[in-house]
Amino acid sequence: MADLKHLAPTPTPETKPFWEGAKRHELMLPHCKSCGKHHFYPRSNCPFCWSNDLEWVKASGKGKLHTFSIPQRAVMGIPGPFIAAIVELEEGPRISTNLVGVDPDPKNLRCDMEVEVVFDDITDTVALPKFRPVSKAA
Amino acid sequence: MTDFRNLSGKFALVGVAESDELGTLPHKSALQLHMEAARNAIADAGLKKSDIDGVFSAGRQMATETAEYMGLRPRYIDGTMVGGCSFLHHVQHAMAAINAGLCEVALITHGESGRSRLAMPNMSASKDSLLWQFEVPYGIVFPFTAYGFIATRHMHEYGTTQEQLAEVAVATRAWARLNPKANQRGPLTVDDVMKSPVLAWPFHVLDCCLVTDGGGACIVTSAERAKDLKKKPVYILGTGEGMGHCWINQMPDFTAATGATISGPQAFAMAGVTHKDIDVAMFYDAFTITPILALEDLGFCKKGEGAAFVSGQRTAPGGDFPMNTNGGGLSYTHTGMYGMFIIIEAVRQLRGECGERQVKDAEVALAHGLGGIFSAAATMILANAPKA
């Protein structure tokens, strides 16, 4: 595995529960108790109804590969080729991520294919949510 | 309050110019490129430095730094920065400012050492920014990655092919071959694009814009003031701007630029023209997918039909839809903020100054830009008469 510790982000007060969840290998999402919608990225207020009556909920970790591209060369120390992706979570929001557990070849990928979250512990304190195709056999 | 639509034809672009040189310029700072372009645009208009009382700029330098470098003391300053189309936004903002009596002659200026990176302040994200937290760790830092997301989803939903994307690069190069200032002027075929190395699938290297050094500037003033200047005014019939998101994970629809669907109808409604009236179209072509979406989002064709629209070299010289006639960001120049060059070419086409690449009888031009990661958009409809 490539050493990605230089990529570790610094959480802010709004995003801290997300990153704490990731460290526990749980995908946490903000949920608005007022309008009932989940959102991502985390914010101080619901971007849909502006309520601040928010709670953190554990997401299913399931989603669909909404779209992707495959940079061929290293980017920010991530060796190429790799799969840059947008995943649409079962709860609705979309998240930028990497698709792992599959060769970075467009032949292996299809928009809307089912994916599930995995966590990449890049430092002792930071894990990045990434996604892998859901195995048919599983 | 003024209905902005009533300002149609009341303002004009009166001077346009690039910097003295475009390309790889390790001997010129970004501010020098601003300066050269501004001086050239003022000369093009037949104005003097002392006539400028509004300065609009975007990029790595604050608008005040740019104005200071030029020795200007404007009474109106606008540093709107929404990416590469900022200068198209500035045109609309300049109209509003002039209409309000806040300035009379607006200089809009661009300079960027995009390739040589000379005197370019660092804009890297801090580790607690949204960009770093939610995009950078996944290598989503280069536009080609995020723009690739749009191409991939468009291919999935509408069957758009890589060959159709390549058609855009080929047609644009054909125009560049007619522009002595274009950076890349060699012959190009769809096969050449398809055989060029993949940079980030689905984009080949030749699906992606150049990276150059350069500057550009334009001058906006009232139609009244424009009358006695050196060149024939190019009238601003309609303008519009909009945005849909900032960071790519928030893009509402990966097959449409929401900003363009907001800016386009505003510009058409204000101009009072239809798509059939457009004689030449200038779109921001950072990547081959970008003009395809613009054609759809601005209503030149239905959603999903943009790739078919550009097939068969319809947008090339001799085709029935002249598009990106300077050779575009793909072959002419792309400093990092290409929007200024869209304005310059649209004006030159309407003045009939384009030599070999001149579109015959061009009376109405559309100029459309995008900024950021398909985030902001601005549309302008220009004409060589105050009413189309």
Short mmCIF file of C-alpha atoms in Angstrom, two decimals:
data_model
loop_
_atom_site.label_atom_id
_atom_site.label_comp_id
_atom_site.label_asym_id
_atom_site.label_seq_id
_atom_site.Cartn_x
_atom_site.Cartn_y
_atom_site.Cartn_z
CA MET A 1 0.00 0.00 0.00
CA ALA A 2 1.18 3.46 -0.81
CA ASP A 3 2.12 5.72 2.08
CA LEU A 4 -0.62 8.34 2.11
CA LYS A 5 -0.08 9.89 5.53
CA HIS A 6 0.78 13.27 4.00
CA LEU A 7 -2.81 13.40 2.74
CA ALA A 8 -4.41 13.25 6.19
CA PRO A 9 -6.87 16.11 6.54
CA THR A 10 -7.36 18.20 9.66
CA PRO A 11 -10.98 18.05 10.90
CA THR A 12 -12.88 21.19 11.84
CA PRO A 13 -15.56 21.34 14.55
CA GLU A 14 -18.25 20.69 11.94
CA THR A 15 -16.52 17.67 10.43
CA LYS A 16 -14.92 16.09 13.51
CA PRO A 17 -17.66 13.46 14.09
CA PHE A 18 -17.27 12.33 10.48
CA TRP A 19 -13.54 11.76 10.88
CA GLU A 20 -13.94 10.21 14.34
CA GLY A 21 -16.46 7.81 12.80
CA ALA A 22 -14.12 6.96 9.96
CA LYS A 23 -11.43 6.11 12.49
CA ARG A 24 -13.90 3.63 14.07
CA HIS A 25 -14.60 2.40 10.52
CA GLU A 26 -18.09 3.80 10.59
CA LEU A 27 -19.41 6.10 7.87
CA MET A 28 -21.19 8.88 9.75
CA LEU A 29 -23.56 11.27 8.01
CA PRO A 30 -25.32 14.40 9.20
CA HIS A 31 -29.10 14.02 9.22
CA CYS A 32 -31.59 16.86 9.55
CA LYS A 33 -34.32 16.18 12.07
CA SER A 34 -36.34 19.03 10.63
CA CYS A 35 -36.60 18.04 6.95
CA GLY A 36 -35.46 14.45 7.26
CA LYS A 37 -32.67 14.64 4.68
CA HIS A 38 -29.06 13.49 5.00
CA HIS A 39 -26.35 15.72 3.62
CA PHE A 40 -22.67 15.58 2.84
CA TYR A 41 -20.22 17.23 3.40
CA PRO A 42 -20.96 18.06 7.05
CA ARG A 43 -22.16 21.61 7.75
CA SER A 44 -23.37 23.74 10.61
CA ASN A 45 -26.89 23.87 9.15
CA CYS A 46 -28.90 21.66 6.83
CA PRO A 47 -28.18 22.92 3.27
CA PHE A 48 -31.77 22.10 2.26
CA CYS A 49 -33.87 23.77 4.98
CA TRP A 50 -31.20 25.67 7.00
CA SER A 51 -32.30 24.04 10.24
CA ASN A 52 -29.56 23.49 12.78
CA ASP A 53 -31.45 20.61 14.37
CA LEU A 54 -28.96 18.04 13.12
CA GLU A 55 -27.89 14.63 14.33
CA TRP A 56 -25.14 12.24 13.29
CA VAL A 57 -26.28 8.84 12.05
CA LYS A 58 -24.34 5.81 10.92
CA ALA A 59 -24.79 5.30 7.18
CA SER A 60 -25.34 1.88 5.66
CA GLY A 61 -22.04 2.12 3.81
CA LYS A 62 -23.83 0.99 0.66
CA GLY A 63 -24.03 3.03 -2.50
CA LYS A 64 -23.65 3.16 -6.24
CA LEU A 65 -20.70 4.25 -8.33
CA HIS A 66 -22.16 7.42 -9.80
CA THR A 67 -19.17 8.28 -11.98
CA PHE A 68 -15.40 7.92 -12.16
CA SER A 69 -12.21 8.81 -13.95
CA ILE A 70 -8.87 7.06 -13.99
CA PRO A 71 -5.78 9.27 -13.71
CA GLN A 72 -2.86 7.33 -15.14
CA ARG A 73 -0.03 8.99 -13.29
CA ALA A 74 0.55 9.65 -9.61
CA VAL A 75 -1.44 12.50 -8.09
CA MET A 76 -0.49 13.89 -4.67
CA GLY A 77 1.60 10.79 -4.05
CA ILE A 78 -1.24 8.42 -4.93
CA PRO A 79 0.34 6.05 -7.45
CA GLY A 80 -1.41 5.86 -10.82
CA PRO A 81 -3.39 4.49 -12.35
CA PHE A 82 -6.07 4.80 -9.69
CA ILE A 83 -9.84 5.23 -9.70
CA ALA A 84 -11.18 8.62 -8.65
CA ALA A 85 -14.88 8.27 -8.04
CA ILE A 86 -18.13 9.82 -6.98
CA VAL A 87 -20.31 7.44 -5.00
CA GLU A 88 -23.99 8.06 -4.46
CA LEU A 89 -24.78 6.80 -0.97
CA GLU A 90 -27.94 4.84 -0.25
CA GLU A 91 -28.98 7.76 1.99
CA GLY A 92 -28.82 10.18 -0.95
CA PRO A 93 -25.70 12.34 -0.70
CA ARG A 94 -22.73 11.89 -3.02
CA ILE A 95 -19.14 11.63 -1.82
CA SER A 96 -15.78 11.89 -3.54
CA THR A 97 -13.68 8.81 -2.99
CA ASN A 98 -11.47 6.15 -4.54
CA LEU A 99 -12.71 2.82 -5.76
CA VAL A 100 -10.44 0.05 -4.50
CA GLY A 101 -10.38 -3.73 -4.74
CA VAL A 102 -10.71 -3.66 -8.51
CA ASP A 103 -8.17 -3.09 -11.29
CA PRO A 104 -8.25 0.52 -12.54
CA ASP A 105 -9.51 -0.49 -15.97
CA PRO A 106 -12.73 1.00 -17.38
CA LYS A 107 -13.73 -2.49 -18.51
CA ASN A 108 -14.23 -3.44 -14.86
CA LEU A 109 -16.37 -0.44 -14.04
CA ARG A 110 -19.89 0.66 -14.79
CA CYS A 111 -21.75 3.71 -13.58
CA ASP A 112 -24.38 2.75 -11.00
CA MET A 113 -22.64 -0.50 -10.05
CA GLU A 114 -23.12 -1.36 -6.39
CA VAL A 115 -20.31 -0.49 -4.02
CA GLU A 116 -19.69 -0.62 -0.29
CA VAL A 117 -17.48 1.35 2.05
CA VAL A 118 -14.09 0.21 3.30
CA PHE A 119 -11.66 2.22 5.38
CA ASP A 120 -8.03 3.00 4.62
CA ASP A 121 -6.10 3.75 7.83
CA ILE A 122 -3.56 6.18 6.42
CA THR A 123 -2.24 7.30 9.84
CA ASP A 124 -2.75 6.25 13.46
CA THR A 125 -5.57 8.78 13.73
CA VAL A 126 -7.02 9.18 10.24
CA ALA A 127 -8.89 6.66 8.10
CA LEU A 128 -10.24 7.54 4.65
CA PRO A 129 -13.57 6.09 3.55
CA LYS A 130 -13.11 4.35 0.20
CA PHE A 131 -15.40 2.01 -1.70
CA ARG A 132 -15.16 -1.39 -3.38
CA PRO A 133 -17.49 -3.22 -5.71
CA VAL A 134 -20.03 -5.41 -3.89
CA SER A 135 -19.11 -8.98 -4.64
CA LYS A 136 -21.95 -10.99 -6.20
CA ALA A 137 -20.78 -14.03 -4.27
CA ALA A 138 -20.92 -12.28 -0.92
CA MET B 1 -34.85 49.58 -10.09
CA THR B 2 -33.59 48.99 -13.61
CA ASP B 3 -34.75 45.84 -15.31
CA PHE B 4 -31.38 44.57 -16.49
CA ARG B 5 -32.96 43.44 -19.74
CA ASN B 6 -33.47 47.10 -20.61
CA LEU B 7 -29.69 47.48 -20.77
CA SER B 8 -29.55 45.37 -23.94
CA GLY B 9 -27.46 47.18 -26.53
CA LYS B 10 -26.65 50.06 -24.17
CA PHE B 11 -23.07 48.94 -23.53
CA ALA B 12 -20.21 47.93 -25.77
CA LEU B 13 -16.88 46.20 -25.84
CA VAL B 14 -14.55 48.77 -27.35
CA GLY B 15 -11.09 47.31 -26.98
CA VAL B 16 -9.69 43.79 -26.84
CA ALA B 17 -6.17 42.41 -26.89
CA GLU B 18 -3.86 39.65 -25.81
CA SER B 19 -0.47 40.21 -24.19
CA ASP B 20 2.42 40.83 -26.58
CA GLU B 21 3.22 37.12 -26.56
CA LEU B 22 1.37 33.92 -25.68
CA GLY B 23 2.90 30.53 -25.00
CA THR B 24 5.86 29.61 -22.83
CA LEU B 25 7.14 32.88 -21.38
CA PRO B 26 9.54 32.25 -18.51
CA HIS B 27 10.80 35.83 -18.87
CA LYS B 28 7.45 37.46 -17.99
CA SER B 29 5.59 37.64 -14.68
CA ALA B 30 1.83 37.25 -14.45
CA LEU B 31 1.49 40.96 -13.71
CA GLN B 32 3.57 41.87 -16.74
CA LEU B 33 1.18 39.83 -18.87
CA HIS B 34 -1.74 41.76 -17.34
CA MET B 35 0.04 45.01 -18.13
CA GLU B 36 0.82 44.16 -21.75
CA ALA B 37 -2.75 43.06 -22.42
CA ALA B 38 -4.25 46.13 -20.76
CA ARG B 39 -1.99 48.49 -22.67
CA ASN B 40 -2.80 46.74 -25.94
CA ALA B 41 -6.56 46.77 -25.29
CA ILE B 42 -6.53 50.48 -24.47
CA ALA B 43 -4.60 51.17 -27.67
CA ASP B 44 -7.08 49.01 -29.59
CA ALA B 45 -9.91 51.18 -28.27
CA GLY B 46 -8.09 54.42 -28.90
CA LEU B 47 -8.37 55.31 -25.23
CA LYS B 48 -5.80 56.65 -22.78
CA LYS B 49 -4.74 55.20 -19.45
CA SER B 50 -6.33 58.18 -17.75
CA ASP B 51 -9.74 57.27 -19.19
CA ILE B 52 -9.95 54.10 -17.09
CA ASP B 53 -11.91 54.56 -13.89
CA GLY B 54 -12.99 50.97 -13.25
CA VAL B 55 -10.75 47.91 -12.89
CA PHE B 56 -12.03 44.34 -12.89
CA SER B 57 -9.71 41.40 -12.48
CA ALA B 58 -9.43 37.84 -11.19
CA GLY B 59 -6.66 35.37 -10.60
CA ARG B 60 -3.72 34.96 -8.28
CA GLN B 61 -3.36 38.69 -7.65
CA MET B 62 -5.93 40.85 -5.98
CA ALA B 63 -7.48 43.36 -8.37
CA THR B 64 -5.83 46.10 -6.31
CA GLU B 65 -2.37 44.62 -6.89
CA THR B 66 -3.01 44.46 -10.62
CA ALA B 67 -4.25 48.05 -10.68
CA GLU B 68 -1.33 49.21 -8.55
CA TYR B 69 1.21 47.55 -10.88
CA MET B 70 -0.36 49.48 -13.75
CA GLY B 71 -0.31 52.74 -11.83
CA LEU B 72 -4.08 53.02 -11.90
CA ARG B 73 -6.25 54.67 -9.25
CA PRO B 74 -9.76 53.57 -10.26
CA ARG B 75 -12.88 54.71 -8.47
CA TYR B 76 -14.46 51.28 -8.95
CA ILE B 77 -12.79 47.92 -8.35
CA ASP B 78 -14.19 44.39 -8.71
CA GLY B 79 -12.24 41.24 -7.88
CA THR B 80 -14.96 38.68 -8.52
CA MET B 81 -13.15 35.35 -8.72
CA VAL B 82 -15.20 32.34 -9.75
CA GLY B 83 -12.62 30.60 -11.90
CA GLY B 84 -11.83 30.88 -15.58
CA CYS B 85 -15.08 32.54 -16.62
CA SER B 86 -14.68 35.39 -14.12
CA PHE B 87 -14.00 37.88 -16.92
CA LEU B 88 -17.37 37.20 -18.50
CA HIS B 89 -18.96 37.87 -15.13
CA HIS B 90 -16.92 41.09 -15.00
CA VAL B 91 -18.51 42.29 -18.24
CA GLN B 92 -21.97 42.06 -16.68
CA HIS B 93 -20.72 43.62 -13.45
CA ALA B 94 -19.11 46.44 -15.42
CA MET B 95 -22.41 47.14 -17.17
CA ALA B 96 -24.15 47.33 -13.80
CA ALA B 97 -21.48 49.60 -12.38
CA ILE B 98 -21.48 51.94 -15.38
CA ASN B 99 -25.28 51.99 -15.36
CA ALA B 100 -25.17 53.02 -11.72
CA GLY B 101 -22.73 55.80 -12.47
CA LEU B 102 -19.96 54.18 -10.45
CA CYS B 103 -17.49 54.24 -13.33
CA GLU B 104 -17.48 54.99 -17.04
CA VAL B 105 -14.64 53.06 -18.69
CA ALA B 106 -14.08 49.58 -17.29
CA LEU B 107 -10.83 47.71 -17.86
CA ILE B 108 -11.16 43.94 -17.42
CA THR B 109 -7.77 42.31 -17.26
CA HIS B 110 -6.18 38.88 -17.08
CA GLY B 111 -2.59 37.70 -16.80
CA GLU B 112 -1.34 34.30 -15.81
CA SER B 113 1.96 32.51 -15.94
CA GLY B 114 0.12 29.20 -16.19
CA ARG B 115 3.00 27.23 -17.67
CA SER B 116 6.13 28.93 -16.34
CA ARG B 117 4.59 29.70 -12.91
CA LEU B 118 6.55 32.94 -12.71
CA ALA B 119 5.45 35.23 -9.87
CA MET B 120 2.31 33.16 -9.24
CA PRO B 121 1.33 33.20 -5.57
CA ASN B 122 0.56 29.77 -4.14
CA MET B 123 -3.12 28.94 -3.82
CA SER B 124 -2.69 25.51 -2.20
CA ALA B 125 -5.44 24.40 0.13
CA SER B 126 -4.97 24.24 3.89
CA LYS B 127 -5.46 20.81 5.42
CA ASP B 128 -8.66 21.84 7.23
CA SER B 129 -10.31 23.22 4.07
CA LEU B 130 -13.26 21.49 2.46
CA LEU B 131 -11.10 20.82 -0.59
CA TRP B 132 -8.42 19.09 1.41
CA GLN B 133 -10.77 17.18 3.66
CA PHE B 134 -13.05 15.78 0.98
CA GLU B 135 -11.23 15.85 -2.37
CA VAL B 136 -7.44 16.02 -2.04
CA PRO B 137 -6.98 12.69 -0.19
CA TYR B 138 -8.56 10.99 -3.18
CA GLY B 139 -6.31 12.67 -5.74
CA ILE B 140 -9.13 14.88 -6.98
CA VAL B 141 -6.98 17.96 -7.38
CA PHE B 142 -6.60 18.32 -11.14
CA PRO B 143 -9.46 19.53 -13.31
CA PHE B 144 -9.01 16.59 -15.70
CA THR B 145 -10.06 14.18 -12.97
CA ALA B 146 -13.28 15.98 -12.09
CA TYR B 147 -14.11 16.88 -15.70
CA GLY B 148 -13.59 13.22 -16.48
CA PHE B 149 -16.42 12.46 -14.04
CA ILE B 150 -18.75 14.49 -16.25
CA ALA B 151 -17.58 12.81 -19.46
CA THR B 152 -17.95 9.34 -17.91
CA ARG B 153 -21.48 9.97 -16.70
CA HIS B 154 -22.45 11.56 -20.02
CA MET B 155 -21.11 8.50 -21.84
CA HIS B 156 -23.10 6.26 -19.50
CA GLU B 157 -26.41 8.09 -19.79
CA TYR B 158 -26.34 9.13 -23.44
CA GLY B 159 -23.93 6.81 -25.19
CA THR B 160 -21.47 9.60 -25.95
CA THR B 161 -18.24 8.08 -27.24
CA GLN B 162 -14.57 8.98 -26.91
CA GLU B 163 -14.49 9.37 -30.70
CA GLN B 164 -17.20 12.01 -30.47
CA LEU B 165 -15.20 13.83 -27.80
CA ALA B 166 -12.22 13.69 -30.16
CA GLU B 167 -14.27 15.39 -32.90
CA VAL B 168 -14.25 18.53 -30.76
CA ALA B 169 -10.45 18.55 -30.53
CA VAL B 170 -10.12 17.96 -34.27
CA ALA B 171 -12.55 20.73 -35.28
CA THR B 172 -10.93 23.14 -32.86
CA ARG B 173 -7.48 22.35 -34.24
CA ALA B 174 -8.75 23.00 -37.75
CA TRP B 175 -9.61 26.55 -36.62
CA ALA B 176 -6.26 26.89 -34.85
CA ARG B 177 -4.52 26.12 -38.14
CA LEU B 178 -6.03 29.37 -39.43
CA ASN B 179 -4.91 31.44 -36.43
CA PRO B 180 -1.28 32.61 -36.55
CA LYS B 181 -1.35 33.15 -32.76
CA ALA B 182 -2.46 29.57 -31.98
CA ASN B 183 -0.03 27.45 -30.01
CA GLN B 184 -0.77 24.13 -31.75
CA ARG B 185 -1.21 24.33 -35.52
CA GLY B 186 -0.33 20.86 -36.79
CA PRO B 187 -2.89 18.67 -38.53
CA LEU B 188 -5.00 16.50 -36.24
CA THR B 189 -7.36 13.57 -36.81
CA VAL B 190 -9.77 11.67 -34.56
CA ASP B 191 -7.34 8.76 -34.79
CA ASP B 192 -4.49 10.99 -33.55
CA VAL B 193 -6.57 11.96 -30.50
CA MET B 194 -7.57 8.36 -29.81
CA LYS B 195 -3.94 7.21 -30.08
CA SER B 196 -2.59 9.95 -27.81
CA PRO B 197 -1.78 8.74 -24.29
CA VAL B 198 -4.62 8.49 -21.81
CA LEU B 199 -4.15 11.23 -19.22
CA ALA B 200 -7.13 10.34 -17.06
CA TRP B 201 -9.65 7.96 -18.61
CA PRO B 202 -11.84 8.82 -20.50
CA PHE B 203 -9.59 11.70 -21.58
CA HIS B 204 -6.61 11.35 -23.85
CA VAL B 205 -3.95 14.05 -23.67
CA LEU B 206 -5.44 15.68 -26.78
CA ASP B 207 -8.87 15.92 -25.10
CA CYS B 208 -7.31 18.33 -22.61
CA CYS B 209 -6.48 22.01 -22.97
CA LEU B 210 -3.04 23.49 -23.29
CA VAL B 211 -1.20 25.05 -20.39
CA THR B 212 0.26 28.38 -21.45
CA ASP B 213 1.42 31.77 -20.23
CA GLY B 214 -0.45 34.82 -21.40
CA GLY B 215 -2.73 37.70 -20.74
CA GLY B 216 -5.78 39.34 -22.19
CA ALA B 217 -7.87 42.41 -21.59
CA CYS B 218 -11.06 44.04 -22.75
CA ILE B 219 -12.74 47.38 -22.21
CA VAL B 220 -16.43 47.98 -21.58
CA THR B 221 -18.12 51.35 -21.76
CA SER B 222 -21.52 52.80 -22.61
CA ALA B 223 -22.73 52.62 -26.20
CA GLU B 224 -22.85 56.42 -26.08
CA ARG B 225 -19.18 56.74 -25.11
CA ALA B 226 -18.25 54.01 -27.58
CA LYS B 227 -19.48 55.98 -30.59
CA ASP B 228 -16.42 58.15 -31.10
CA LEU B 229 -13.75 55.58 -30.28
CA LYS B 230 -11.27 54.07 -32.71
CA LYS B 231 -12.96 50.77 -33.51
CA LYS B 232 -16.54 49.92 -34.35
CA PRO B 233 -18.24 49.03 -31.05
CA VAL B 234 -19.35 45.50 -30.33
CA TYR B 235 -22.67 45.80 -28.51
CA ILE B 236 -23.59 43.67 -25.54
CA LEU B 237 -27.09 42.42 -26.25
CA GLY B 238 -27.48 39.99 -23.38
CA THR B 239 -25.65 38.68 -20.35
CA GLY B 240 -26.31 36.16 -17.63
CA GLU B 241 -24.45 34.36 -14.91
CA GLY B 242 -25.10 31.49 -12.55
CA MET B 243 -23.57 28.77 -10.45
CA GLY B 244 -24.56 25.29 -9.42
CA HIS B 245 -21.93 24.18 -6.93
CA CYS B 246 -18.29 24.70 -5.99
CA TRP B 247 -16.67 21.34 -5.16
CA ILE B 248 -17.31 18.48 -7.54
CA ASN B 249 -18.96 16.19 -4.98
CA GLN B 250 -21.79 18.73 -4.80
CA MET B 251 -22.50 18.87 -8.55
CA PRO B 252 -26.29 18.54 -8.80
CA ASP B 253 -26.27 16.70 -12.15
CA PHE B 254 -23.08 15.23 -13.59
CA THR B 255 -24.40 15.59 -17.14
CA ALA B 256 -25.32 19.27 -16.94
CA ALA B 257 -23.67 22.47 -15.83
CA THR B 258 -26.38 24.01 -13.66
CA GLY B 259 -24.71 27.41 -13.85
CA ALA B 260 -25.11 27.39 -17.62
CA THR B 261 -28.78 26.46 -17.41
CA ILE B 262 -29.20 29.60 -15.29
CA SER B 263 -26.98 31.97 -17.28
CA GLY B 264 -28.08 30.97 -20.77
CA PRO B 265 -31.80 31.80 -20.58
CA GLN B 266 -31.00 35.15 -18.95
CA ALA B 267 -28.67 36.10 -21.78
CA PHE B 268 -31.08 35.01 -24.52
CA ALA B 269 -34.05 36.74 -22.87
CA MET B 270 -32.13 39.99 -22.47
CA ALA B 271 -30.74 39.86 -26.02
CA GLY B 272 -34.08 39.04 -27.56
CA VAL B 273 -32.49 36.65 -30.04
CA THR B 274 -32.93 32.95 -30.72
CA HIS B 275 -30.38 30.21 -31.23
CA LYS B 276 -30.76 30.53 -35.00
CA ASP B 277 -29.48 34.11 -34.80
CA ILE B 278 -26.09 33.05 -33.43
CA ASP B 279 -23.48 33.22 -36.20
CA VAL B 280 -20.47 32.18 -34.14
CA ALA B 281 -20.22 30.49 -30.75
CA MET B 282 -17.31 30.66 -28.36
CA PHE B 283 -17.33 28.10 -25.56
CA TYR B 284 -14.86 27.38 -22.79
CA ASP B 285 -13.09 24.23 -23.94
CA ALA B 286 -10.92 23.16 -21.06
CA PHE B 287 -11.77 19.61 -22.14
CA THR B 288 -13.55 18.16 -25.16
CA ILE B 289 -16.65 17.37 -23.09
CA THR B 290 -17.08 21.01 -22.06
CA PRO B 291 -18.47 22.47 -25.32
CA ILE B 292 -20.71 19.40 -25.70
CA LEU B 293 -22.40 20.18 -22.41
CA ALA B 294 -22.58 23.88 -23.25
CA LEU B 295 -24.42 23.12 -26.50
CA GLU B 296 -26.98 21.13 -24.52
CA ASP B 297 -27.23 23.38 -21.47
CA LEU B 298 -27.68 26.51 -23.59
CA GLY B 299 -30.35 24.85 -25.71
CA PHE B 300 -28.60 24.46 -29.07
CA CYS B 301 -29.69 20.84 -28.89
CA LYS B 302 -31.48 18.55 -26.45
CA LYS B 303 -29.80 17.08 -23.41
CA GLY B 304 -27.77 14.07 -24.49
CA GLU B 305 -27.50 15.18 -28.13
CA GLY B 306 -24.40 17.34 -27.80
CA ALA B 307 -22.03 14.67 -29.06
CA ALA B 308 -24.18 14.03 -32.13
CA PHE B 309 -24.29 17.80 -32.67
CA VAL B 310 -20.50 18.05 -33.01
CA SER B 311 -20.12 14.88 -35.09
CA GLY B 312 -18.97 15.06 -38.70
CA GLN B 313 -16.88 18.19 -38.07
CA ARG B 314 -19.96 20.38 -38.03
CA THR B 315 -18.19 22.93 -35.82
CA ALA B 316 -15.00 23.08 -37.96
CA PRO B 317 -14.18 25.64 -40.68
CA GLY B 318 -16.73 25.10 -43.44
CA GLY B 319 -19.24 23.49 -41.05
CA ASP B 320 -22.61 25.07 -40.40
CA PHE B 321 -21.88 25.87 -36.72
CA PRO B 322 -18.63 27.85 -36.37
CA MET B 323 -17.41 27.22 -32.83
CA ASN B 324 -14.23 28.18 -31.01
CA THR B 325 -12.81 29.85 -34.06
CA ASN B 326 -9.57 30.99 -32.42
CA GLY B 327 -8.53 27.38 -31.84
CA GLY B 328 -9.82 27.36 -28.27
CA GLY B 329 -8.17 26.35 -25.06
CA LEU B 330 -7.46 23.05 -26.77
CA SER B 331 -5.13 24.46 -29.44
CA TYR B 332 -4.76 28.27 -29.21
CA THR B 333 -3.99 29.13 -25.60
CA HIS B 334 -5.11 28.26 -22.07
CA THR B 335 -3.43 30.13 -19.30
CA GLY B 336 -5.56 28.55 -16.58
CA MET B 337 -8.32 31.16 -16.84
CA TYR B 338 -9.32 30.99 -20.49
CA GLY B 339 -12.50 33.08 -20.32
CA MET B 340 -10.86 36.33 -21.42
CA PHE B 341 -9.86 34.80 -24.75
CA ILE B 342 -13.47 33.84 -25.47
CA ILE B 343 -14.41 37.51 -25.22
CA ILE B 344 -11.51 38.64 -27.38
CA GLU B 345 -12.31 36.24 -30.22
CA ALA B 346 -16.05 36.95 -30.17
CA VAL B 347 -15.32 40.68 -30.52
CA ARG B 348 -12.82 40.16 -33.32
CA GLN B 349 -15.23 37.96 -35.26
CA LEU B 350 -17.93 40.64 -35.03
CA ARG B 351 -15.47 43.28 -36.18
CA GLY B 352 -14.42 41.14 -39.12
CA GLU B 353 -10.79 41.11 -37.99
CA CYS B 354 -10.15 37.37 -38.12
CA GLY B 355 -8.44 36.99 -41.49
CA GLU B 356 -8.44 33.43 -42.78
CA ARG B 357 -10.67 32.18 -39.99
CA GLN B 358 -13.24 34.97 -40.32
CA VAL B 359 -16.82 33.69 -40.20
CA LYS B 360 -18.57 35.30 -43.16
CA ASP B 361 -21.20 37.89 -42.26
CA ALA B 362 -20.86 37.29 -38.51
CA GLU B 363 -23.34 39.64 -36.86
CA VAL B 364 -24.22 37.92 -33.60
CA ALA B 365 -21.87 35.94 -31.38
CA LEU B 366 -22.40 33.93 -28.26
CA ALA B 367 -19.63 33.75 -25.67
CA HIS B 368 -19.98 31.31 -22.81
CA GLY B 369 -17.61 30.47 -20.03
CA LEU B 370 -17.36 28.05 -17.16
CA GLY B 371 -15.36 28.41 -13.99
CA GLY B 372 -14.04 26.08 -11.37
CA ILE B 373 -15.04 22.47 -11.57
CA PHE B 374 -18.04 23.04 -13.83
CA SER B 375 -19.16 25.38 -11.04
CA ALA B 376 -19.88 28.91 -12.25
CA ALA B 377 -21.03 30.00 -15.68
CA ALA B 378 -21.54 33.19 -17.64
CA THR B 379 -23.11 33.75 -21.03
CA MET B 380 -22.97 36.83 -23.26
CA ILE B 381 -24.59 37.58 -26.58
CA LEU B 382 -22.77 40.22 -28.61
CA ALA B 383 -23.53 41.89 -31.90
CA ASN B 384 -22.12 44.44 -34.31
CA ALA B 385 -25.33 46.50 -33.99
CA PRO B 386 -27.22 47.57 -30.83
CA LYS B 387 -30.13 45.32 -31.81
CA ALA B 388 -29.86 42.00 -33.62
#
